[in-house]
Coordinates of C-alpha atoms and ligand atoms in Angstrom, one line a residue:
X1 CA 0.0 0.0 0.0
X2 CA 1.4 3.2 -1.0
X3 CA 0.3 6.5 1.5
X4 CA 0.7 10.4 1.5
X5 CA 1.2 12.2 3.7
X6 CA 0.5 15.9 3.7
X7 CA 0.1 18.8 6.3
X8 CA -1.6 22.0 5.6
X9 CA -2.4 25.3 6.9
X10 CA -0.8 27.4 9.9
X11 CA 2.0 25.0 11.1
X12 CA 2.4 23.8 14.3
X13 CA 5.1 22.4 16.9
X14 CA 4.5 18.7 16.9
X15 CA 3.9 18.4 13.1
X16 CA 7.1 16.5 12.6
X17 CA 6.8 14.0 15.5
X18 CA 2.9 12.8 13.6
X19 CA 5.0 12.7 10.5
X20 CA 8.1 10.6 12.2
X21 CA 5.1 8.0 13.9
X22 CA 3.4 7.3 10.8
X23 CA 6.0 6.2 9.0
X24 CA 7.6 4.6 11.1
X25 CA 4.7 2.3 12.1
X26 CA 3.6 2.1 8.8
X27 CA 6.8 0.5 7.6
X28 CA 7.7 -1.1 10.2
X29 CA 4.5 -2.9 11.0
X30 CA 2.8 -2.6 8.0
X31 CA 5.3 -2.7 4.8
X32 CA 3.8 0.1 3.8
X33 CA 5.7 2.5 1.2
X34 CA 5.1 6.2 1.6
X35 CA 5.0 9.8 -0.1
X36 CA 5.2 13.4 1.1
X37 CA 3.2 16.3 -0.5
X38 CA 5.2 19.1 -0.4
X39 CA 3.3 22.5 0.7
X40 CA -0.2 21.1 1.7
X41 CA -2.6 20.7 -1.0
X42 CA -0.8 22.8 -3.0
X43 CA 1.7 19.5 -3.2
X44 CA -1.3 17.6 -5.1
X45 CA -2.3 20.6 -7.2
X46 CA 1.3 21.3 -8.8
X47 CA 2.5 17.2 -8.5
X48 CA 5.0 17.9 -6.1
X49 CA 5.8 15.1 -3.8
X50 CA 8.9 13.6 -2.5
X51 CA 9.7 10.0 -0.8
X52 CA 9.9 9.2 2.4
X53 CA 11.0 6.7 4.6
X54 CA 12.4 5.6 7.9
X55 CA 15.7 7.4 7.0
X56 CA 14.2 10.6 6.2
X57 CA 12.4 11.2 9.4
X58 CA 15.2 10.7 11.5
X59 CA 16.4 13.2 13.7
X60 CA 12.6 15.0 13.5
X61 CA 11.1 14.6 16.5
X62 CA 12.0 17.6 18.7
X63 CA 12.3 19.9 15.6
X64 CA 9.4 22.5 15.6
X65 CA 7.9 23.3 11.9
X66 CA 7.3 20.9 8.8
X67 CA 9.4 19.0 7.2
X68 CA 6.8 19.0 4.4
X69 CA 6.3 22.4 4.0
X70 CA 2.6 23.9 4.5
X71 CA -0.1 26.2 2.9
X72 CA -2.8 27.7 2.9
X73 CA -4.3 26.4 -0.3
X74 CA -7.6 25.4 -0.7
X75 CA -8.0 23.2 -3.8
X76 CA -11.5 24.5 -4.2
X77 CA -10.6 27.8 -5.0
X78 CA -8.6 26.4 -8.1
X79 CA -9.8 25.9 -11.7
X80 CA -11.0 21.7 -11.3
X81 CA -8.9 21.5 -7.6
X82 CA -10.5 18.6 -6.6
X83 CA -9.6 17.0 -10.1
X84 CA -6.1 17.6 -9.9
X85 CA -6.1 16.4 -6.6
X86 CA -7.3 13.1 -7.9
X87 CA -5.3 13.0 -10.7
X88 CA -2.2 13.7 -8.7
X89 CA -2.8 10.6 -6.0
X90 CA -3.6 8.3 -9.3
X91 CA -0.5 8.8 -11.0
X92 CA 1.6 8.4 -7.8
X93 CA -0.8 5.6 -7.1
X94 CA -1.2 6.7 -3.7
X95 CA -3.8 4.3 -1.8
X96 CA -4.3 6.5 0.9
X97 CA -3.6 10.1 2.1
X98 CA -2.9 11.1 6.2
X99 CA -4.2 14.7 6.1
X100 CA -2.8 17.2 9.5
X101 CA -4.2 19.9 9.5
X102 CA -6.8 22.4 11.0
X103 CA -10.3 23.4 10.3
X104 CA -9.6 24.3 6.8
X105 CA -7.6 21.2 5.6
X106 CA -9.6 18.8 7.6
X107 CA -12.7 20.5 5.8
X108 CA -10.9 19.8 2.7
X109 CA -9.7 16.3 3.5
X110 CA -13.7 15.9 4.6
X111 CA -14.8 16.9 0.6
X112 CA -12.2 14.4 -0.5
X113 CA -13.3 11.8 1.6
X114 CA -17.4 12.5 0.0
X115 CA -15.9 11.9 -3.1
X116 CA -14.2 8.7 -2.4
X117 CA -10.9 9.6 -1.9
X118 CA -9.6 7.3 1.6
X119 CA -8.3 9.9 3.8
X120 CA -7.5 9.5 7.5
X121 CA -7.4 13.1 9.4
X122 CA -5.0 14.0 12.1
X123 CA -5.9 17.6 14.4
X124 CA -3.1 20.2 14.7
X125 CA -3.4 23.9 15.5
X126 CA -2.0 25.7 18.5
X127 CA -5.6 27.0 18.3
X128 CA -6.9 23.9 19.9
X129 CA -10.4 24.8 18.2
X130 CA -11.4 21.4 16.4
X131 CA -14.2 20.0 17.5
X132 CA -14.2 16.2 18.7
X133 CA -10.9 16.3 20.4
X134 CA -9.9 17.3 23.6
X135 CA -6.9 19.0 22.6
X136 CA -4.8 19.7 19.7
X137 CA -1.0 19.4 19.6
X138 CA 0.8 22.2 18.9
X139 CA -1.7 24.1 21.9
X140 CA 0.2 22.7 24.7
X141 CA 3.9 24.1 23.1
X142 CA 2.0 27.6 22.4
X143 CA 0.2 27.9 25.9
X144 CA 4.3 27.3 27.6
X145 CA 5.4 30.2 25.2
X146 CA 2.0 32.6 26.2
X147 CA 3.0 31.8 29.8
X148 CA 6.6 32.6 30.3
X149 CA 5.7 36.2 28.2
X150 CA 3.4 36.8 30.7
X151 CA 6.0 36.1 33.6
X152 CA 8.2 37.7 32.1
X153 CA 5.9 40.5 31.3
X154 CA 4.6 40.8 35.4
X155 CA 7.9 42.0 37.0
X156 CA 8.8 44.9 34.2
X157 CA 5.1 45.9 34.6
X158 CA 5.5 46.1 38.0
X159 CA 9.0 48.0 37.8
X160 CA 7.5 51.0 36.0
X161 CA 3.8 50.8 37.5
X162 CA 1.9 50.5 34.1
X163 CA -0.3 48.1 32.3
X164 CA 0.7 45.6 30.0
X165 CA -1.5 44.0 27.2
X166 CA -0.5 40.9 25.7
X167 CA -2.0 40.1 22.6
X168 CA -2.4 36.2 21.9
X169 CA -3.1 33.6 18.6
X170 CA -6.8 32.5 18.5
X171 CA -9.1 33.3 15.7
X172 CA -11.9 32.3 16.9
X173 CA -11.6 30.7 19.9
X174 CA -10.0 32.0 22.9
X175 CA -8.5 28.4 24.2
X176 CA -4.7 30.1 24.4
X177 CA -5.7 33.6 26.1
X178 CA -7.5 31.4 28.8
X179 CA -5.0 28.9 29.3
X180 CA -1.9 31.3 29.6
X181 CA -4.0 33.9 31.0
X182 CA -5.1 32.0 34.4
X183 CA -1.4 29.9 34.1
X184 CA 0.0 33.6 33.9
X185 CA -2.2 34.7 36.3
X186 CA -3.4 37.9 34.4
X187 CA -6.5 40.3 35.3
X188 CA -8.2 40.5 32.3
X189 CA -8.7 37.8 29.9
X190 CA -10.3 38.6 26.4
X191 CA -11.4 35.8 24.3
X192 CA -13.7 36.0 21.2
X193 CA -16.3 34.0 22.2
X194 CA -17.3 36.7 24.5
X195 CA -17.4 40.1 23.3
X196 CA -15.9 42.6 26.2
X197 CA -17.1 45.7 27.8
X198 CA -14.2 48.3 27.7
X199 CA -15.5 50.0 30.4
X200 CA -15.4 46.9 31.9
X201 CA -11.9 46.3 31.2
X202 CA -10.9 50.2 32.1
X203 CA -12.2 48.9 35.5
X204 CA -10.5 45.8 36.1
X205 CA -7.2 47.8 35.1
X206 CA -7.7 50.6 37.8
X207 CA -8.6 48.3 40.8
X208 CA -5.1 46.5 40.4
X209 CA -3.6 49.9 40.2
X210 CA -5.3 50.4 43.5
X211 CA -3.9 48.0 45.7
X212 CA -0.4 48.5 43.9
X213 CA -0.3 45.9 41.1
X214 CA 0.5 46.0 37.7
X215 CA -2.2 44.9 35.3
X216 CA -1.8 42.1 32.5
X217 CA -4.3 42.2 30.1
X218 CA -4.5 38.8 28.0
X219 CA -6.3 39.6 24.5
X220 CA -6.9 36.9 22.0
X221 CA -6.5 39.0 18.6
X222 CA -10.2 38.0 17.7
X223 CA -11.6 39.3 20.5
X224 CA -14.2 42.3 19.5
X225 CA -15.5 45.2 21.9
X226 CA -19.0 44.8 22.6
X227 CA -19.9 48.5 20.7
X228 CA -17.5 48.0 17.9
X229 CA -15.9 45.5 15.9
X230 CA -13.2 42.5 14.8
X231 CA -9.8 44.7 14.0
X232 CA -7.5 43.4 11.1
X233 CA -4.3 44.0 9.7
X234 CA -5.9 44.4 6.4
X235 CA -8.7 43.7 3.8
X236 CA -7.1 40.6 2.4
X237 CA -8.5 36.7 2.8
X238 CA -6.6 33.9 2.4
X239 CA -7.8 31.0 0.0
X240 CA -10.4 29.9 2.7
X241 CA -11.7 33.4 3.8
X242 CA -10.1 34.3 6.6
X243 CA -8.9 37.6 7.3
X244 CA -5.8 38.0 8.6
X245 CA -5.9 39.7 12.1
X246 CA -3.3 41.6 14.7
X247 CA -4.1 44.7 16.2
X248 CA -6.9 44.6 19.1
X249 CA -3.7 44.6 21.7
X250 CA -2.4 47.9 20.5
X251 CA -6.0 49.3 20.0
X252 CA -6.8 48.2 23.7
X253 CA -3.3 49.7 25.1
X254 CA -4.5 53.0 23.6
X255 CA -7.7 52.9 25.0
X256 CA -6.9 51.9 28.3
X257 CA -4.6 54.8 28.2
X258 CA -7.1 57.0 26.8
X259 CA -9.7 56.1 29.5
X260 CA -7.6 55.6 32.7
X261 CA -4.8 58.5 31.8
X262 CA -2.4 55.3 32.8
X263 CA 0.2 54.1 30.8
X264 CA -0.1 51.2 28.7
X265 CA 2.0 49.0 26.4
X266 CA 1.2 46.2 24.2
X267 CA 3.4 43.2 23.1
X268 CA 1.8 40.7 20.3
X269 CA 2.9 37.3 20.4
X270 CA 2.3 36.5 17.1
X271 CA 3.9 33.6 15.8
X272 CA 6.6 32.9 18.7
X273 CA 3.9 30.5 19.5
X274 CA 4.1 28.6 16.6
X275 CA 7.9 28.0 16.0
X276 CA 10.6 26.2 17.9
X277 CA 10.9 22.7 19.4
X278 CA 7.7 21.3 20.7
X279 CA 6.7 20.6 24.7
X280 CA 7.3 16.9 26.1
X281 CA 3.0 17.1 25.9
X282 CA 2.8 18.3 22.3
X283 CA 5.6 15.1 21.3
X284 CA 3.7 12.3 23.3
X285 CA 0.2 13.5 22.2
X286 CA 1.7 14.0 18.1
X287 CA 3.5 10.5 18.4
X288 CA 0.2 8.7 19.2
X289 CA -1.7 10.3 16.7
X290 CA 0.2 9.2 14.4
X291 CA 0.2 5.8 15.4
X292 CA -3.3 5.4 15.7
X293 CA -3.5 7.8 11.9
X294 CA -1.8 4.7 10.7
X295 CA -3.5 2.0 12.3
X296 CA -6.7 3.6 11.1
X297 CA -5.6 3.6 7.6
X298 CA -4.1 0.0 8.1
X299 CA -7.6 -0.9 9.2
X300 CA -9.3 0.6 5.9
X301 CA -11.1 2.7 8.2
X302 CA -11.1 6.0 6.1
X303 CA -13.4 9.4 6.7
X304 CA -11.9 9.5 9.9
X305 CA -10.1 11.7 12.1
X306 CA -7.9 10.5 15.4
X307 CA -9.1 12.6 18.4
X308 CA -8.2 12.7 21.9
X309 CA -10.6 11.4 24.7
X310 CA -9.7 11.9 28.0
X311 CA -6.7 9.7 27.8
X312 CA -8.0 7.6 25.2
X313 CA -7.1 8.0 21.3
X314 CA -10.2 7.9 19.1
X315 CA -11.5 8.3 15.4
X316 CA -14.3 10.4 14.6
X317 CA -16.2 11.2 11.5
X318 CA -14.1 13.9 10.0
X319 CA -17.3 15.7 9.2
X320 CA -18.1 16.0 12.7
X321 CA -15.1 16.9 13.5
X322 CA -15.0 19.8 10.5
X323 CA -19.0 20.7 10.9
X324 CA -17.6 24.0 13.4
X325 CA -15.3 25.2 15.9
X326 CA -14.5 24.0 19.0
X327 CA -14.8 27.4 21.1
X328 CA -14.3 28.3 25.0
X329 CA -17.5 27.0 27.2
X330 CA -18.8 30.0 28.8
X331 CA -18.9 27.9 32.0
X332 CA -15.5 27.7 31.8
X333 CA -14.4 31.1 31.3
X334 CA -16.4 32.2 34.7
X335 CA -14.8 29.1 36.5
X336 CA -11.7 31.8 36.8
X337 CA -14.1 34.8 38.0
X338 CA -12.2 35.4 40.9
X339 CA -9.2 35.9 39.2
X340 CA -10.5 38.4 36.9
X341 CA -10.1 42.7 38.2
Ligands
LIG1 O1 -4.7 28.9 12.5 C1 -3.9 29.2 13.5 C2 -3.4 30.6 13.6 O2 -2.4 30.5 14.5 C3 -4.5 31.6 14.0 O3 -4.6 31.8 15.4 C4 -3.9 32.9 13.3 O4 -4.9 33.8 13.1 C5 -3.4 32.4 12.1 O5 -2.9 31.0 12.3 C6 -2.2 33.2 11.5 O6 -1.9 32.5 10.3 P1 -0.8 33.1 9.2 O7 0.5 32.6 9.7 O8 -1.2 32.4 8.0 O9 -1.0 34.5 9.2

């Protein structure tokens, strides 16, 4: 049996290690010969796919990135996509594809999988917003990086008595802000499943000025202000229309500075959280993905995505998975309510 292997979208620390376990269960155990698409599915729309084996994913484990390369491309968007697609696994005679990815390529691999094609899906995004799985990898690795800024970001606060936003990934879901925000113990945590009251926020700032703290404000960049709306870094969408957002942590430092005549600075995260060497979390929870990715496809059990349950490793129907975000319970977020002001 001959399989691809492809991962597409935003990348993610861990994306290697799922790439390491598959093939090396799948050759070892199975006899299985493999492929990688280069880029995501722009690999399948241009033909561009290179061998791998055992000796190529060597060494890859602890490195953070792809060693496949990754894209936003959505085959949709291009003149018969799906067709090249096809025509790309037939003349490599690929058997099977192991699709990591996000929302957007697991939506993707979910098409495929209508039309026949036998894909096996595998969750990755430091987002941690697909539905059906506890947790992503990558999210672990990202939530470490969000905490030690916000350490870091407490005692030089606190040295020159001003507020500090911190502006974290999450597009639509707030999972990161929340995690490294009560790990980091900050004051204010902004996610965008719950639009937030600046006034609000103003508040929260001045009462830990008043009993001689520094606020940290934790913003997930799709947060929105209740009376306003989503700020971007421009007009543009990528091939599955999303904007690309940035921005709501120096807008709020402004305001709060506006409002509260105190000073206040912002530092964006950006994509610090999704480079470099992935936690001991993000490698255990990649590695058996990938195992079970494998054993799924050894099974002939395709449409499926592996998914984390409790301790358990799953497989889901990937359209289940893919059908919407998973976002932050709004149980959940008042858990911390103590913590907040
Ligand atoms: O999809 C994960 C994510 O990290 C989002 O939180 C963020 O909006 C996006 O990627 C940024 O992607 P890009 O690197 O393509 O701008």
């Amino acid at each position: 049996m001959r399989v691809g292997v492809l991962t597409g979208g935003g990348d993610c620390p861990g994306l290697n290690a799922v790439i390491r376990s598959v093939v090396r269960k799948g050759v070892q155990e199975y006899g299985f010969d493999f492929l990688g698409v280069r880029d995501g599915w722009l690999g399948l729309l241009k033909n561009d796919v290179v061998p791998l084996d055992v000796g190529s994913v060597r060494g890859i484990l602890p490195r953070g990135g792809t060693i496949l390369g990754s894209s936003r491309t959505n085959p949709l968007k291009h003149d018969n996509g799906l067709h090249r697609v096809r025509e790309t696994l037939t003349a490599h005679e690929m058997d099977a594809l192991v699709v990591i990815g996000g929302e957007d390529t697991l939506g993707t691999a979910t098409e495929l999988s209508r039309q026949g094609v036998d894909v096996v899906g595998v969750p990755k995004t430091i987002d941690n917003d697909v539905s059906c799985t506890d947790f992503t990898f990558g999210f672990d690795t990202a939530v470490g990086i969000a905490t030690e800024a916000i350490d870091r970001l407490h005692t030089t606060a606190e040295s020159h008595m001003r507020a500090l936003v911190v502006e974290v990934m999450g597009r639509h879901s707030g999972w990161i802000a929340l995690h490294a925000g009560i790990a980091g113990g900050a004051n204010v945590i902004l996610v965008p499943e719950r639009p937030f009251d600046l006034d609000q926020v103003c508040a929260q700032v001045m009462r830990r000025f008043e009993i001689n703290y520094a606020p940290i404000v934790v913003v997930a960049e799709g947060a929105v202000p209740r009376e306003g709306q989503l700020i971007v870094k421009d007009q543009s969408l990528d091939e599955f229309g999303h904007v690309r957002l940035s921005g709501i942590g120096e807008w709020l430092a402004q305001e709060i500075t506006a409002r509260t005549h105190k000073d206040a600075r912002t530092t964006v995260l950006g994509h610090i959280q999704r480079g470099g060497t992935p936690s001991a979390f993000d490698r255990w929870l990649a590695t058996r993905f990938g195992l079970h990715a494998i054993q799924a496809v050894a099974d002939g059990d395709f449409g499926r995505m592996v998914a984390l349950e409790g301790t358990r490793i799953v497989r889901v129907p990937l359209a289940d998975a893919t059908a919407q975000n998973k976002v932050v319970d709004p149980a959940l977020y008042d858990e911390f309510e103590v913590f907040y002001g």
